[in-house]
Amino acid sequence: MSVQATARIVATRDGLPVLVSDGPLAVRRTRATGPYTRVTVVGAMSAPLGGDRLAIEADAGEGARLLVDSAAATVALPGRTPEQAHYDVRLTVGENAELRWLPEQLVSAYGSDLRMRTRVELAATARLVLREEQILGRYGEQSGTLATRLTVHRAGRPLLDQELGYGPGAPGGWDGPAVLAGHRAVGQLLVVDPQFEDKPAEPQLLGETATLMPLAGPAFLVTAVAPDARQLRCVLDDVLQARLPG
């Protein structure tokens, strides 16, 4: 039997007025260092499975500083039915607010079929740090079918719209030399900050398999591939530490 569940997080300058868990998505306030209110997503059961429809909504209101992470990787698994699973993330960041969205990896297990959609709405003075990592197959196995889309609007205008597809159901060439070249870990790090309006980030190669590119707005996007999750995280963490020491 498939599961439908939506977890909700609302942060204000003064706290967390809304923290709602649902189904396999348990959200818990956890101890944080620094100025952030921290929420950790804890998987309460195996999900997403085939046919599941899961969603997380996070709203950082005016002046809020919210950090959302997860206790463990999310593993997409085949279900009892061949239906595609859906996982939607909807993020809203208000004026002078900051959201750091830093979940653990999404693992696409063999035989799974997942569509993941992340939508972000940013106010003009909002700040965002968003990390997404996809691991294509558990150790020693082939990837499942995974389609992801990341859409970001700032002050009502498009900032980024990126769609990726991997696995047996994806268009041909996804594992070729011009895309993953045999790598099984892929990640993106998006940083949006009004300070980049006066001083945009410079394009940069980060080793042999990662790039940093400025966007048409006060933002930059790091895209990286790696042989495994550990090496991928090292690349993205190095960028965070170098450019966002706080």
mmCIF file of C-alpha atoms in Angstrom:
data_model
loop_
_atom_site.group_PDB
_atom_site.id
_atom_site.type_symbol
_atom_site.label_atom_id
_atom_site.label_comp_id
_atom_site.label_asym_id
_atom_site.label_seq_id
_atom_site.Cartn_x
_atom_site.Cartn_y
_atom_site.Cartn_z
ATOM 1 C CA MET A 1 0.000 0.000 0.000
ATOM 2 C CA SER A 2 1.439 3.390 -1.019
ATOM 3 C CA VAL A 3 1.895 6.255 1.432
ATOM 4 C CA GLN A 4 0.915 9.920 1.087
ATOM 5 C CA ALA A 5 2.494 12.257 3.630
ATOM 6 C CA THR A 6 3.489 15.917 4.007
ATOM 7 C CA ALA A 7 5.766 17.272 6.740
ATOM 8 C CA ARG A 8 5.767 21.016 7.478
ATOM 9 C CA ILE A 9 8.302 23.376 9.043
ATOM 10 C CA VAL A 10 7.666 27.064 9.693
ATOM 11 C CA ALA A 11 10.405 29.170 11.270
ATOM 12 C CA THR A 12 10.144 32.774 12.412
ATOM 13 C CA ARG A 13 12.655 35.161 13.903
ATOM 14 C CA ASP A 14 11.562 33.941 17.343
ATOM 15 C CA GLY A 15 11.233 30.183 16.923
ATOM 16 C CA LEU A 16 9.330 27.291 15.343
ATOM 17 C CA PRO A 17 5.568 27.861 15.495
ATOM 18 C CA VAL A 18 4.903 24.933 13.136
ATOM 19 C CA LEU A 19 6.694 21.572 13.194
ATOM 20 C CA VAL A 20 4.481 18.819 11.775
ATOM 21 C CA SER A 21 5.611 15.237 11.089
ATOM 22 C CA ASP A 22 3.647 12.905 8.852
ATOM 23 C CA GLY A 23 4.021 9.241 7.928
ATOM 24 C CA PRO A 24 7.671 8.344 7.295
ATOM 25 C CA LEU A 25 8.789 11.984 7.627
ATOM 26 C CA ALA A 26 9.530 12.897 11.238
ATOM 27 C CA VAL A 27 10.864 16.418 11.825
ATOM 28 C CA ARG A 28 12.605 17.206 15.115
ATOM 29 C CA ARG A 29 14.135 20.326 16.558
ATOM 30 C CA THR A 30 17.783 19.574 17.344
ATOM 31 C CA ARG A 31 20.639 21.383 19.010
ATOM 32 C CA ALA A 32 22.380 23.928 16.819
ATOM 33 C CA THR A 33 25.558 25.943 17.015
ATOM 34 C CA GLY A 34 25.567 29.537 15.878
ATOM 35 C CA PRO A 35 22.539 31.673 15.062
ATOM 36 C CA TYR A 36 20.378 29.033 13.354
ATOM 37 C CA THR A 37 17.252 27.224 14.414
ATOM 38 C CA ARG A 38 17.976 23.625 13.435
ATOM 39 C CA VAL A 39 15.492 20.963 12.334
ATOM 40 C CA THR A 40 16.491 17.377 11.515
ATOM 41 C CA VAL A 41 14.421 15.094 9.290
ATOM 42 C CA VAL A 42 14.335 11.550 10.658
ATOM 43 C CA GLY A 43 13.044 8.666 8.545
ATOM 44 C CA ALA A 44 10.389 6.871 10.586
ATOM 45 C CA MET A 45 9.998 4.022 8.067
ATOM 46 C CA SER A 46 11.368 2.871 4.713
ATOM 47 C CA ALA A 47 10.427 5.409 2.051
ATOM 48 C CA PRO A 48 9.991 6.411 -0.659
ATOM 49 C CA LEU A 49 8.737 3.165 -2.155
ATOM 50 C CA GLY A 50 6.988 2.705 -5.490
ATOM 51 C CA GLY A 51 3.704 4.630 -5.509
ATOM 52 C CA ASP A 52 4.519 6.792 -2.463
ATOM 53 C CA ARG A 53 3.858 10.535 -2.601
ATOM 54 C CA LEU A 54 5.908 12.375 -0.018
ATOM 55 C CA ALA A 55 6.448 16.101 0.515
ATOM 56 C CA ILE A 56 8.303 18.448 2.847
ATOM 57 C CA GLU A 57 7.389 22.122 3.117
ATOM 58 C CA ALA A 58 9.754 24.548 4.868
ATOM 59 C CA ASP A 59 9.066 28.249 5.321
ATOM 60 C CA ALA A 60 11.672 30.601 6.782
ATOM 61 C CA GLY A 61 9.761 33.775 7.573
ATOM 62 C CA GLU A 62 11.079 37.322 7.645
ATOM 63 C CA GLY A 63 14.338 37.519 9.586
ATOM 64 C CA ALA A 64 14.450 33.780 10.394
ATOM 65 C CA ARG A 65 17.632 31.723 10.180
ATOM 66 C CA LEU A 66 16.767 28.073 9.618
ATOM 67 C CA LEU A 67 19.019 25.062 9.078
ATOM 68 C CA VAL A 68 17.414 21.796 7.950
ATOM 69 C CA ASP A 69 19.411 18.570 7.748
ATOM 70 C CA SER A 70 18.630 14.860 7.991
ATOM 71 C CA ALA A 71 19.709 12.043 10.260
ATOM 72 C CA ALA A 72 20.543 9.611 7.452
ATOM 73 C CA ALA A 73 20.455 9.131 3.710
ATOM 74 C CA THR A 74 17.116 8.739 1.954
ATOM 75 C CA VAL A 75 16.945 5.455 0.030
ATOM 76 C CA ALA A 76 14.501 5.136 -2.871
ATOM 77 C CA LEU A 77 13.383 1.492 -3.046
ATOM 78 C CA PRO A 78 11.134 -0.540 -5.347
ATOM 79 C CA GLY A 79 7.634 -1.049 -3.970
ATOM 80 C CA ARG A 80 4.984 -3.709 -4.333
ATOM 81 C CA THR A 81 3.642 -1.925 -7.400
ATOM 82 C CA PRO A 82 5.539 -0.623 -10.441
ATOM 83 C CA GLU A 83 4.193 2.908 -9.896
ATOM 84 C CA GLN A 84 6.616 5.810 -9.802
ATOM 85 C CA ALA A 85 7.274 7.364 -6.390
ATOM 86 C CA HIS A 86 7.186 11.145 -5.921
ATOM 87 C CA TYR A 87 9.090 13.273 -3.417
ATOM 88 C CA ASP A 88 8.378 17.021 -3.449
ATOM 89 C CA VAL A 89 10.316 19.666 -1.521
ATOM 90 C CA ARG A 90 8.809 23.148 -1.305
ATOM 91 C CA LEU A 91 10.931 25.898 0.267
ATOM 92 C CA THR A 92 10.037 29.542 0.932
ATOM 93 C CA VAL A 93 12.484 32.120 2.281
ATOM 94 C CA GLY A 94 11.257 35.574 3.291
ATOM 95 C CA GLU A 95 12.856 39.006 3.441
ATOM 96 C CA ASN A 96 16.185 39.110 5.310
ATOM 97 C CA ALA A 97 15.799 35.406 6.110
ATOM 98 C CA GLU A 98 18.261 32.578 5.525
ATOM 99 C CA LEU A 99 17.691 28.883 4.869
ATOM 100 C CA ARG A 100 20.405 26.262 4.837
ATOM 101 C CA TRP A 101 18.939 23.104 3.306
ATOM 102 C CA LEU A 102 21.557 20.395 3.866
ATOM 103 C CA PRO A 103 20.027 16.898 3.802
ATOM 104 C CA GLU A 104 22.022 13.698 3.499
ATOM 105 C CA GLN A 105 22.277 11.886 0.190
ATOM 106 C CA LEU A 106 19.449 10.445 -1.865
ATOM 107 C CA VAL A 107 20.293 6.855 -2.859
ATOM 108 C CA SER A 108 18.594 5.429 -5.945
ATOM 109 C CA ALA A 109 18.489 1.664 -5.299
ATOM 110 C CA TYR A 110 18.247 -0.798 -8.160
ATOM 111 C CA GLY A 111 14.658 -1.317 -9.294
ATOM 112 C CA SER A 112 13.346 1.933 -7.802
ATOM 113 C CA ASP A 113 11.648 4.682 -9.822
ATOM 114 C CA LEU A 114 11.558 8.122 -8.205
ATOM 115 C CA ARG A 115 10.608 11.593 -9.379
ATOM 116 C CA MET A 116 11.968 14.280 -7.045
ATOM 117 C CA ARG A 117 10.963 17.921 -7.433
ATOM 118 C CA THR A 118 12.394 20.834 -5.422
ATOM 119 C CA ARG A 119 10.763 24.265 -5.710
ATOM 120 C CA VAL A 120 12.211 27.343 -4.006
ATOM 121 C CA GLU A 121 10.674 30.816 -3.665
ATOM 122 C CA LEU A 122 13.053 33.514 -2.418
ATOM 123 C CA ALA A 123 12.382 37.095 -1.426
ATOM 124 C CA ALA A 124 14.737 39.716 -2.859
ATOM 125 C CA THR A 125 16.852 39.897 0.305
ATOM 126 C CA ALA A 126 16.710 36.183 1.157
ATOM 127 C CA ARG A 127 19.784 33.967 1.446
ATOM 128 C CA LEU A 128 19.901 30.281 0.556
ATOM 129 C CA VAL A 129 22.383 27.431 0.787
ATOM 130 C CA LEU A 130 20.975 24.271 -0.812
ATOM 131 C CA ARG A 131 22.792 20.985 -1.246
ATOM 132 C CA GLU A 132 21.508 18.009 -3.229
ATOM 133 C CA GLU A 133 23.423 14.748 -3.629
ATOM 134 C CA GLN A 134 22.351 11.686 -5.597
ATOM 135 C CA ILE A 135 24.016 8.282 -5.225
ATOM 136 C CA LEU A 136 23.204 6.010 -8.147
ATOM 137 C CA GLY A 137 22.863 2.534 -6.698
ATOM 138 C CA ARG A 138 23.984 1.025 -3.435
ATOM 139 C CA TYR A 139 27.415 -0.588 -3.251
ATOM 140 C CA GLY A 140 27.908 -3.003 -6.110
ATOM 141 C CA GLU A 141 24.492 -2.507 -7.724
ATOM 142 C CA GLN A 142 23.128 -0.600 -10.695
ATOM 143 C CA SER A 143 21.160 2.618 -10.342
ATOM 144 C CA GLY A 144 17.411 2.806 -10.155
ATOM 145 C CA THR A 145 15.491 5.284 -12.306
ATOM 146 C CA LEU A 146 15.768 8.800 -10.904
ATOM 147 C CA ALA A 147 14.480 12.105 -12.302
ATOM 148 C CA THR A 148 15.125 15.325 -10.388
ATOM 149 C CA ARG A 149 14.131 18.911 -11.035
ATOM 150 C CA LEU A 150 15.287 21.996 -9.135
ATOM 151 C CA THR A 151 13.384 25.245 -9.760
ATOM 152 C CA VAL A 152 14.287 28.481 -7.991
ATOM 153 C CA HIS A 153 12.556 31.867 -8.224
ATOM 154 C CA ARG A 154 13.900 35.032 -6.618
ATOM 155 C CA ALA A 155 11.684 38.081 -6.173
ATOM 156 C CA GLY A 156 9.194 36.403 -8.518
ATOM 157 C CA ARG A 157 11.703 35.894 -11.324
ATOM 158 C CA PRO A 158 13.346 32.630 -12.471
ATOM 159 C CA LEU A 159 16.860 32.072 -11.151
ATOM 160 C CA LEU A 160 17.465 28.392 -11.922
ATOM 161 C CA ASP A 161 15.535 25.550 -13.541
ATOM 162 C CA GLN A 162 17.533 22.342 -13.831
ATOM 163 C CA GLU A 163 16.328 18.845 -14.629
ATOM 164 C CA LEU A 164 18.442 15.675 -14.442
ATOM 165 C CA GLY A 165 17.710 12.038 -15.236
ATOM 166 C CA TYR A 166 19.586 8.817 -14.462
ATOM 167 C CA GLY A 167 19.059 5.091 -14.692
ATOM 168 C CA PRO A 168 17.170 2.709 -17.004
ATOM 169 C CA GLY A 169 14.266 5.095 -17.621
ATOM 170 C CA ALA A 170 16.435 8.134 -18.431
ATOM 171 C CA PRO A 171 17.295 9.367 -21.934
ATOM 172 C CA GLY A 172 20.382 7.740 -23.440
ATOM 173 C CA GLY A 173 23.826 9.124 -22.729
ATOM 174 C CA TRP A 174 23.376 9.915 -19.026
ATOM 175 C CA ASP A 175 26.289 7.604 -18.144
ATOM 176 C CA GLY A 176 28.435 8.543 -21.134
ATOM 177 C CA PRO A 177 31.778 10.377 -21.158
ATOM 178 C CA ALA A 178 30.106 13.783 -21.550
ATOM 179 C CA VAL A 179 27.894 13.370 -18.465
ATOM 180 C CA LEU A 180 28.818 11.035 -15.578
ATOM 181 C CA ALA A 181 31.619 9.087 -17.273
ATOM 182 C CA GLY A 182 31.027 6.105 -15.021
ATOM 183 C CA HIS A 183 30.817 8.063 -11.755
ATOM 184 C CA ARG A 184 28.044 7.063 -9.361
ATOM 185 C CA ALA A 185 27.782 10.159 -7.138
ATOM 186 C CA VAL A 186 26.541 13.521 -8.393
ATOM 187 C CA GLY A 187 25.758 16.678 -6.450
ATOM 188 C CA GLN A 188 24.802 20.329 -6.648
ATOM 189 C CA LEU A 189 25.429 23.174 -4.232
ATOM 190 C CA LEU A 190 23.419 26.352 -4.796
ATOM 191 C CA VAL A 191 24.269 29.533 -2.893
ATOM 192 C CA VAL A 192 22.116 32.652 -3.207
ATOM 193 C CA ASP A 193 23.140 35.823 -1.389
ATOM 194 C CA PRO A 194 22.457 39.513 -2.179
ATOM 195 C CA GLN A 195 26.162 40.255 -1.572
ATOM 196 C CA PHE A 196 26.934 38.674 -4.957
ATOM 197 C CA GLU A 197 25.082 41.492 -6.741
ATOM 198 C CA ASP A 198 28.070 43.795 -6.139
ATOM 199 C CA LYS A 199 30.739 41.092 -6.407
ATOM 200 C CA PRO A 200 29.645 38.067 -8.472
ATOM 201 C CA ALA A 201 31.441 34.769 -8.032
ATOM 202 C CA GLU A 202 34.064 33.895 -10.627
ATOM 203 C CA PRO A 203 33.792 30.728 -12.744
ATOM 204 C CA GLN A 204 36.142 28.102 -11.371
ATOM 205 C CA LEU A 205 37.202 24.501 -11.967
ATOM 206 C CA LEU A 206 37.257 22.537 -8.714
ATOM 207 C CA GLY A 207 39.534 19.643 -9.554
ATOM 208 C CA GLU A 208 38.828 17.401 -12.531
ATOM 209 C CA THR A 209 35.117 16.701 -11.989
ATOM 210 C CA ALA A 210 33.549 19.817 -10.425
ATOM 211 C CA THR A 211 32.803 23.372 -11.502
ATOM 212 C CA LEU A 212 31.592 26.577 -9.885
ATOM 213 C CA MET A 213 29.494 28.788 -12.137
ATOM 214 C CA PRO A 214 27.882 32.166 -11.385
ATOM 215 C CA LEU A 215 24.194 32.468 -12.250
ATOM 216 C CA ALA A 216 22.313 35.402 -13.754
ATOM 217 C CA GLY A 217 21.517 36.731 -10.307
ATOM 218 C CA PRO A 218 23.306 36.983 -6.943
ATOM 219 C CA ALA A 219 24.101 33.266 -6.858
ATOM 220 C CA PHE A 220 26.467 30.506 -7.892
ATOM 221 C CA LEU A 221 26.021 26.802 -8.586
ATOM 222 C CA VAL A 222 28.573 24.082 -7.929
ATOM 223 C CA THR A 223 28.087 20.861 -9.893
ATOM 224 C CA ALA A 224 30.236 17.823 -9.134
ATOM 225 C CA VAL A 225 30.527 14.127 -9.879
ATOM 226 C CA ALA A 226 32.625 11.628 -7.945
ATOM 227 C CA PRO A 227 33.199 7.880 -7.627
ATOM 228 C CA ASP A 228 31.393 7.699 -4.280
ATOM 229 C CA ALA A 229 29.465 9.679 -1.662
ATOM 230 C CA ARG A 230 32.474 10.432 0.538
ATOM 231 C CA GLN A 231 34.506 12.049 -2.212
ATOM 232 C CA LEU A 232 31.495 14.020 -3.426
ATOM 233 C CA ARG A 233 30.829 15.416 0.049
ATOM 234 C CA CYS A 234 34.460 16.444 0.415
ATOM 235 C CA VAL A 235 34.224 18.597 -2.723
ATOM 236 C CA LEU A 236 31.016 20.322 -1.625
ATOM 237 C CA ASP A 237 32.195 20.779 1.977
ATOM 238 C CA ASP A 238 35.392 22.442 0.767
ATOM 239 C CA VAL A 239 33.309 25.038 -1.081
ATOM 240 C CA LEU A 240 31.111 25.667 1.963
ATOM 241 C CA GLN A 241 34.082 26.107 4.264
ATOM 242 C CA ALA A 242 35.926 28.386 1.867
ATOM 243 C CA ARG A 243 33.002 30.659 0.945
ATOM 244 C CA LEU A 244 30.661 30.406 3.929
ATOM 245 C CA PRO A 245 32.846 30.132 7.029
ATOM 246 C CA GLY A 246 29.887 31.043 9.278
#
